[in-house]
Short mmCIF file of C-alpha atoms in Angstrom, two decimals:
data_model
loop_
_atom_site.label_atom_id
_atom_site.label_comp_id
_atom_site.label_asym_id
_atom_site.label_seq_id
_atom_site.Cartn_x
_atom_site.Cartn_y
_atom_site.Cartn_z
CA MET T 1 -24.07 -0.54 -0.40
CA GLN T 2 -25.94 1.12 -3.21
CA ILE T 3 -25.07 4.73 -2.51
CA ASP T 4 -26.72 7.98 -3.51
CA LYS T 5 -23.50 10.01 -3.75
CA ALA T 6 -24.98 13.40 -2.90
CA LYS T 7 -26.96 11.98 0.02
CA PHE T 8 -23.97 10.05 1.37
CA VAL T 9 -21.63 13.05 1.20
CA SER T 10 -24.25 15.27 2.81
CA SER T 11 -24.73 12.73 5.62
CA LEU T 12 -21.11 13.28 6.68
CA SER T 13 -21.22 17.08 6.56
CA GLY T 14 -21.45 17.25 10.36
CA ALA T 15 -18.18 15.35 10.70
CA VAL T 16 -16.51 17.49 8.03
CA ASP T 17 -17.63 20.64 9.83
CA GLY T 18 -16.04 19.39 13.05
CA LEU T 19 -12.61 18.45 11.67
CA SER T 20 -10.81 21.73 12.39
CA ALA T 21 -12.20 21.90 15.92
CA ALA T 22 -11.16 18.29 16.59
CA ALA T 23 -7.63 18.97 15.33
CA ALA T 24 -7.44 22.17 17.40
CA PHE T 25 -8.64 20.29 20.49
CA GLY T 26 -5.91 17.70 19.93
CA ARG T 27 -3.31 20.46 19.79
CA GLU T 28 -4.75 22.12 22.89
CA ILE T 29 -4.79 19.02 25.05
CA ALA T 30 -1.47 17.54 23.84
CA LYS T 31 0.68 19.32 26.44
CA ASP T 32 -1.47 17.92 29.25
CA ILE T 33 -1.44 14.22 28.35
CA ASP T 34 1.11 11.38 28.23
CA ARG T 35 -1.22 8.53 27.36
CA ILE T 36 -4.42 7.86 25.43
CA TYR T 37 -6.83 5.05 26.33
CA PHE T 38 -9.40 4.18 23.65
CA VAL T 39 -12.51 2.53 25.11
CA SER T 40 -15.46 1.33 22.98
CA CYS T 41 -17.31 -1.69 21.58
CA GLY T 42 -17.82 -3.02 18.07
CA ALA T 43 -16.97 -0.92 15.03
CA PRO T 44 -15.76 2.11 17.07
CA ASN T 45 -13.29 -0.15 18.87
CA ARG T 46 -11.90 -1.33 15.53
CA THR T 47 -11.70 2.27 14.32
CA MET T 48 -9.60 2.88 17.42
CA LEU T 49 -7.35 -0.01 16.38
CA GLY T 50 -6.23 2.06 13.40
CA LEU T 51 -5.78 5.16 15.54
CA GLN T 52 -3.70 3.14 17.98
CA TYR T 53 -1.58 1.77 15.12
CA TRP T 54 -0.65 5.20 13.81
CA ILE T 55 0.09 6.65 17.26
CA GLU T 56 2.40 3.70 17.98
CA ALA T 57 4.02 4.07 14.55
CA ILE T 58 4.54 7.85 14.77
CA SER T 59 4.79 8.97 18.38
CA PRO T 60 7.85 8.45 20.62
CA SER T 61 6.08 10.18 23.51
CA ILE T 62 2.51 8.87 23.84
CA GLU T 63 1.51 5.62 25.50
CA VAL T 64 -1.63 4.28 23.83
CA ARG T 65 -3.92 1.39 24.73
CA ARG T 66 -7.25 0.14 23.46
CA TYR T 67 -9.90 -1.60 25.54
CA PHE T 68 -13.37 -3.03 25.34
CA PRO T 69 -15.40 -1.33 28.10
CA ALA T 70 -15.87 -4.45 30.23
CA GLU T 71 -12.15 -5.25 30.12
CA PHE T 72 -11.30 -1.63 30.88
CA MET T 73 -13.47 -1.55 33.99
CA ASP T 74 -12.33 -4.97 35.20
CA MET T 75 -8.69 -3.98 34.77
CA ASN T 76 -9.02 -0.43 36.15
CA PRO T 77 -5.61 0.54 34.69
CA PRO T 78 -3.41 1.81 37.53
CA ARG T 79 -1.64 4.37 35.32
CA MET T 80 -4.91 6.18 34.56
CA ASN T 81 -4.28 9.64 36.01
CA GLU T 82 -4.69 13.35 35.26
CA ARG T 83 -2.36 13.01 32.25
CA THR T 84 -4.53 10.30 30.65
CA LEU T 85 -7.07 11.02 27.91
CA VAL T 86 -9.88 8.46 27.75
CA VAL T 87 -11.57 8.42 24.34
CA LEU T 88 -15.04 6.89 23.90
CA ALA T 89 -17.33 6.59 20.88
CA SER T 90 -20.82 5.33 20.16
CA LYS T 91 -22.97 5.95 17.09
CA SER T 92 -26.19 5.72 19.06
CA GLY T 93 -24.76 7.39 22.15
CA THR T 94 -26.66 4.76 24.13
CA THR T 95 -24.37 1.69 23.96
CA LYS T 96 -24.75 0.40 27.49
CA GLU T 97 -21.20 -0.93 27.84
CA THR T 98 -19.71 2.37 26.65
CA LEU T 99 -22.00 4.34 28.96
CA ALA T 100 -20.89 2.14 31.84
CA ALA T 101 -17.25 2.93 31.05
CA ALA T 102 -18.03 6.65 30.81
CA ASN T 103 -19.68 6.52 34.23
CA PHE T 104 -16.74 4.47 35.55
CA VAL T 105 -14.24 7.24 34.73
CA LYS T 106 -16.41 10.17 35.81
CA ASP T 107 -14.75 10.30 39.22
CA LYS T 108 -11.27 9.44 37.95
CA PRO T 109 -8.67 12.19 37.51
CA CYS T 110 -8.34 11.51 33.75
CA LYS T 111 -9.67 13.69 30.94
CA THR T 112 -12.48 12.36 28.73
CA VAL T 113 -13.65 13.01 25.20
CA ALA T 114 -16.29 11.26 23.07
CA VAL T 115 -17.77 11.16 19.59
CA THR T 116 -21.46 10.56 19.02
CA GLN T 117 -24.26 11.97 16.89
CA HIS T 118 -25.72 14.86 18.89
CA ALA T 119 -25.77 16.61 22.26
CA ASP T 120 -28.97 15.05 23.58
CA LEU T 121 -27.56 11.52 23.68
CA PRO T 122 -26.53 10.04 27.05
CA LEU T 123 -22.84 9.61 26.16
CA ALA T 124 -22.55 13.32 25.40
CA GLN T 125 -23.61 14.10 28.97
CA LEU T 126 -20.91 11.98 30.61
CA VAL T 127 -17.63 13.34 29.20
CA ASP T 128 -15.57 16.52 29.45
CA HIS T 129 -15.60 17.23 25.74
CA VAL T 130 -17.63 15.83 22.85
CA PHE T 131 -17.64 15.99 19.06
CA PHE T 132 -20.69 15.31 16.94
CA THR T 133 -21.08 13.54 13.62
CA GLY T 134 -24.61 14.84 13.26
CA LYS T 135 -27.54 12.48 12.78
CA THR T 136 -26.39 10.03 10.14
CA ASN T 137 -26.50 6.38 9.17
CA ASP T 138 -22.81 6.66 8.30
CA ALA T 139 -21.51 7.58 11.75
CA TYR T 140 -18.81 4.87 11.48
CA PHE T 141 -16.99 7.03 8.94
CA GLY T 142 -17.75 10.28 10.76
CA CYS T 143 -16.39 8.86 14.00
CA PHE T 144 -13.14 7.92 12.29
CA MET T 145 -12.79 11.34 10.65
CA LEU T 146 -13.22 13.27 13.91
CA LEU T 147 -11.05 11.01 16.03
CA GLN T 148 -8.30 10.89 13.40
CA ALA T 149 -8.29 14.70 13.24
CA LEU T 150 -8.06 14.85 17.04
CA VAL T 151 -5.18 12.36 17.09
CA GLY T 152 -3.48 14.28 14.28
CA GLY T 153 -3.65 17.42 16.40
CA VAL T 154 -2.06 15.63 19.36
CA LEU T 155 0.74 14.24 17.18
CA ALA T 156 1.38 17.61 15.54
CA GLU T 157 1.70 19.42 18.86
CA LYS T 158 3.44 16.77 20.92
CA ASP T 159 5.70 15.16 18.32
CA GLN T 160 5.90 17.81 15.58
CA TRP T 161 4.12 15.52 13.11
CA PRO T 162 4.20 17.60 9.94
CA LEU T 163 1.12 16.26 8.13
CA LEU T 164 -1.79 17.69 10.13
CA ASP T 165 -2.88 20.21 7.49
CA LYS T 166 -2.79 17.54 4.77
CA LEU T 167 -4.70 15.18 7.06
CA VAL T 168 -7.54 17.65 7.71
CA VAL T 169 -7.91 18.54 4.01
CA SER T 170 -7.85 14.86 3.06
CA LEU T 171 -10.47 13.94 5.67
CA ALA T 172 -12.72 16.71 4.36
CA ASN T 173 -12.52 15.08 0.92
CA LEU T 174 -12.99 11.55 2.26
CA PRO T 175 -16.83 11.37 1.96
CA THR T 176 -16.61 11.92 -1.81
CA VAL T 177 -13.77 9.39 -2.09
CA LEU T 178 -15.81 6.82 -0.15
CA ALA T 179 -18.87 7.33 -2.33
CA ASP T 180 -16.79 6.99 -5.49
CA ALA T 181 -15.19 3.77 -4.21
CA ALA T 182 -18.58 2.28 -3.38
CA ILE T 183 -20.11 3.19 -6.73
CA ALA T 184 -17.08 1.88 -8.64
CA SER T 185 -17.26 -1.46 -6.76
CA SER T 186 -21.00 -2.15 -7.01
CA ASP T 187 -20.90 -4.36 -10.12
CA ARG T 188 -17.97 -6.30 -8.70
CA GLY T 189 -19.88 -6.77 -5.45
CA LEU T 190 -22.87 -8.25 -7.32
CA LYS T 191 -20.66 -10.63 -9.27
CA GLU T 192 -18.86 -11.85 -6.15
CA ALA T 193 -22.03 -12.10 -4.06
CA SER T 194 -23.55 -14.30 -6.78
CA ALA T 195 -20.43 -16.49 -6.88
CA PHE T 196 -20.25 -16.93 -3.07
CA LEU T 197 -24.01 -16.95 -2.39
CA ASN T 198 -24.15 -20.50 -1.04
CA ASP T 199 -21.02 -20.36 1.12
CA GLN T 200 -21.63 -20.55 4.86
CA ILE T 201 -18.06 -19.64 5.83
CA LEU T 202 -15.95 -16.67 4.77
CA TYR T 203 -12.58 -15.63 6.17
CA HIS T 204 -11.34 -12.02 6.12
CA LEU T 205 -7.66 -11.14 6.40
CA GLY T 206 -5.99 -7.79 6.96
CA SER T 207 -2.72 -6.54 8.43
CA GLY T 208 -2.00 -3.55 10.67
CA PRO T 209 -4.72 -0.88 10.39
CA MET T 210 -6.39 -2.80 7.56
CA PHE T 211 -7.69 -5.25 10.18
CA THR T 212 -10.28 -2.53 10.86
CA ALA T 213 -11.80 -3.15 7.41
CA ALA T 214 -11.52 -6.93 7.76
CA TYR T 215 -13.24 -6.97 11.16
CA VAL T 216 -15.96 -4.40 10.51
CA HIS T 217 -17.02 -5.97 7.20
CA GLY T 218 -16.56 -9.53 8.40
CA THR T 219 -18.08 -9.27 11.87
CA CYS T 220 -20.10 -6.05 12.18
CA VAL T 221 -21.77 -6.43 8.77
CA LEU T 222 -21.76 -10.01 7.44
CA ALA T 223 -21.87 -11.98 10.69
CA GLU T 224 -24.22 -9.53 12.40
CA SER T 225 -26.79 -9.09 9.66
CA GLN T 226 -26.30 -12.07 7.31
CA TRP T 227 -25.53 -14.63 10.03
CA LEU T 228 -22.62 -15.83 7.93
CA HIS T 229 -19.78 -17.66 9.67
CA SER T 230 -17.61 -14.71 8.77
CA HIS T 231 -14.35 -14.59 10.67
CA ALA T 232 -11.62 -11.92 10.64
CA LEU T 233 -7.98 -12.95 11.01
CA GLU T 234 -4.82 -10.88 11.37
CA ALA T 235 -2.13 -11.47 8.75
CA ALA T 236 0.64 -11.38 11.36
CA GLU T 237 -0.90 -14.50 12.98
CA PHE T 238 -1.98 -16.29 9.80
CA PHE T 239 1.03 -18.60 9.49
CA HIS T 240 0.77 -19.70 13.11
CA GLY T 241 -2.30 -21.90 12.80
CA PRO T 242 -5.05 -20.33 10.66
CA PHE T 243 -3.34 -21.07 7.33
CA GLU T 244 -3.95 -24.78 7.91
CA ILE T 245 -7.65 -24.26 7.04
CA ILE T 246 -6.82 -23.27 3.45
CA ASP T 247 -7.64 -25.67 0.64
CA GLU T 248 -9.19 -25.26 -2.80
CA THR T 249 -12.68 -24.87 -1.29
CA THR T 250 -11.86 -22.12 1.24
CA PRO T 251 -13.33 -18.66 0.44
CA LEU T 252 -11.33 -15.63 1.59
CA MET T 253 -11.58 -11.88 1.33
CA LEU T 254 -8.16 -10.18 1.52
CA TYR T 255 -7.66 -6.49 2.28
CA LEU T 256 -4.43 -4.74 1.27
CA GLY T 257 -3.42 -1.24 2.34
CA GLU T 258 -0.40 1.01 1.92
CA ASP T 259 0.92 1.10 5.49
CA PRO T 260 4.15 -0.53 6.72
CA SER T 261 2.35 -3.85 7.32
CA ARG T 262 1.58 -4.36 3.61
CA PRO T 263 4.36 -6.99 3.12
CA GLN T 264 2.58 -9.18 5.70
CA MET T 265 -0.56 -9.21 3.53
CA GLU T 266 1.40 -9.70 0.31
CA ARG T 267 2.87 -12.85 1.88
CA VAL T 268 -0.68 -14.01 2.72
CA VAL T 269 -1.90 -13.25 -0.81
CA THR T 270 0.99 -15.19 -2.35
CA PHE T 271 0.26 -18.21 -0.16
CA CYS T 272 -3.51 -18.15 -0.71
CA GLN T 273 -3.17 -17.79 -4.48
CA LYS T 274 -1.10 -20.99 -4.45
CA TYR T 275 -3.70 -23.10 -2.64
CA THR T 276 -7.14 -21.66 -3.53
CA SER T 277 -8.71 -19.67 -6.34
CA ARG T 278 -11.66 -18.67 -4.16
CA LEU T 279 -10.26 -15.24 -3.36
CA MET T 280 -11.64 -11.72 -3.30
CA ILE T 281 -8.71 -9.30 -3.14
CA TYR T 282 -9.36 -5.63 -2.33
CA ASP T 283 -6.28 -3.42 -2.70
CA SER T 284 -6.27 0.28 -1.79
CA LYS T 285 -3.80 0.92 -4.63
CA ASP T 286 -6.65 0.22 -7.07
CA PHE T 287 -8.51 3.36 -5.91
CA PRO T 288 -7.50 6.84 -7.13
CA MET T 289 -8.58 8.62 -3.90
CA GLU T 290 -8.72 12.05 -5.52
CA GLY T 291 -8.31 14.77 -2.89
CA ILE T 292 -6.38 12.52 -0.49
CA ALA T 293 -2.75 13.57 -0.02
CA PRO T 294 -0.29 10.79 -0.96
CA GLU T 295 1.07 10.78 2.60
CA ILE T 296 -2.46 10.27 4.00
CA ARG T 297 -3.62 7.45 1.70
CA ALA T 298 -2.45 4.73 4.09
CA ILE T 299 -4.42 6.27 6.98
CA VAL T 300 -7.76 6.36 5.12
CA ALA T 301 -7.18 3.12 3.13
CA PRO T 302 -9.13 0.84 5.53
CA TYR T 303 -12.26 2.93 4.98
CA VAL T 304 -11.93 3.18 1.21
CA VAL T 305 -11.26 -0.53 0.84
CA GLY T 306 -13.90 -1.34 3.45
CA ILE T 307 -16.75 0.49 1.75
CA ALA T 308 -15.73 -1.05 -1.59
CA ALA T 309 -15.82 -4.55 -0.09
CA GLU T 310 -19.17 -3.84 1.58
CA GLN T 311 -20.80 -3.84 -1.83
CA PHE T 312 -20.48 -7.62 -1.55
CA ALA T 313 -22.53 -7.50 1.66
CA TYR T 314 -25.20 -5.30 0.13
CA HIS T 315 -25.71 -7.52 -2.90
CA LEU T 316 -25.55 -10.68 -0.78
CA SER T 317 -28.34 -9.28 1.41
CA VAL T 318 -30.50 -8.66 -1.67
CA LEU T 319 -29.82 -12.10 -3.13
CA LYS T 320 -30.59 -13.75 0.24
CA ASN T 321 -33.59 -11.45 0.85
CA GLN T 322 -32.13 -10.70 4.29
CA PRO T 323 -31.68 -6.92 4.69
CA LEU T 324 -28.55 -5.54 6.35
CA THR T 325 -30.80 -4.30 9.16
CA THR T 326 -31.72 -7.87 10.14
CA ARG T 327 -30.86 -8.94 13.68
CA ARG T 328 -31.71 -12.10 15.63
CA TYR T 329 -30.90 -10.93 19.17
CA MET T 330 -29.45 -7.39 19.11
CA TRP T 331 -31.89 -4.81 20.52
CA LYS T 332 -34.55 -7.60 20.66
CA THR T 333 -33.73 -9.59 23.77
CA GLU T 334 -31.76 -9.43 26.99
CA TYR T 335 -28.07 -10.28 26.69
#
């Protein structure tokens, strides 16, 4: 998106202000929990995918699961007890499925925490503890920052993860890094949007936590607002069916990070470069990320790469004269 750097950074000041408290809360609650259940819809759910990845990669002591609210309520996990932390998030604080899940666990013995914009929103009233991004159009990033700080606190206290201080400092610098990545990628986004303007199908591929970027850009931005047949695929599954769709006409956007799953995406890139030239490759290693500790780059990479790739969506929306706020059904009809 075309970003006013100062305005963008300011819009995430509420999340930055809450980082230390979120990390401290994670430390405080760590001794009382054995499992974390993430429960949300849409982009927050995919943010939780990255959180889940890093807990599974780092922690020998925490069971972690991720649910969509409807699945969570249908399943009613039997291990949900007083040592379970249920984590919910909603930008609007009014997402009906997330509110239903919050009401569902109100009488359960588990502990609950949420992230939303401010205290007056319904979600904030339904949980034990809540963190606020402040009123912002960029709550997706603020939600990630606060939840990642909270998870970092849990890992530091429960598993002696040594990088919490570096994580909190890096997250505080993230808004500036995101703005720089977006500004640096704007011309590229215009060029690629012009080249792919008439395509009706676009595939997005990411591995590990980078699937967050692939899904949010592919589904929550391009499919939702541009009505593009924009489909996100996981690299680990690519060679078990999806790769058969590739020929010289197939357009793909590939997202590479710096986490342990990177070799999976490098294998995908090598294959795709052999059979099609219609590729857009976004690699976190191309971004300097000043102010992000080297050990933390992999954790924030999906957001840096994601906002860079979203310049494609912004310019496509201008070229198609279909703003990113366009919806056909969402908030307009019953569903």
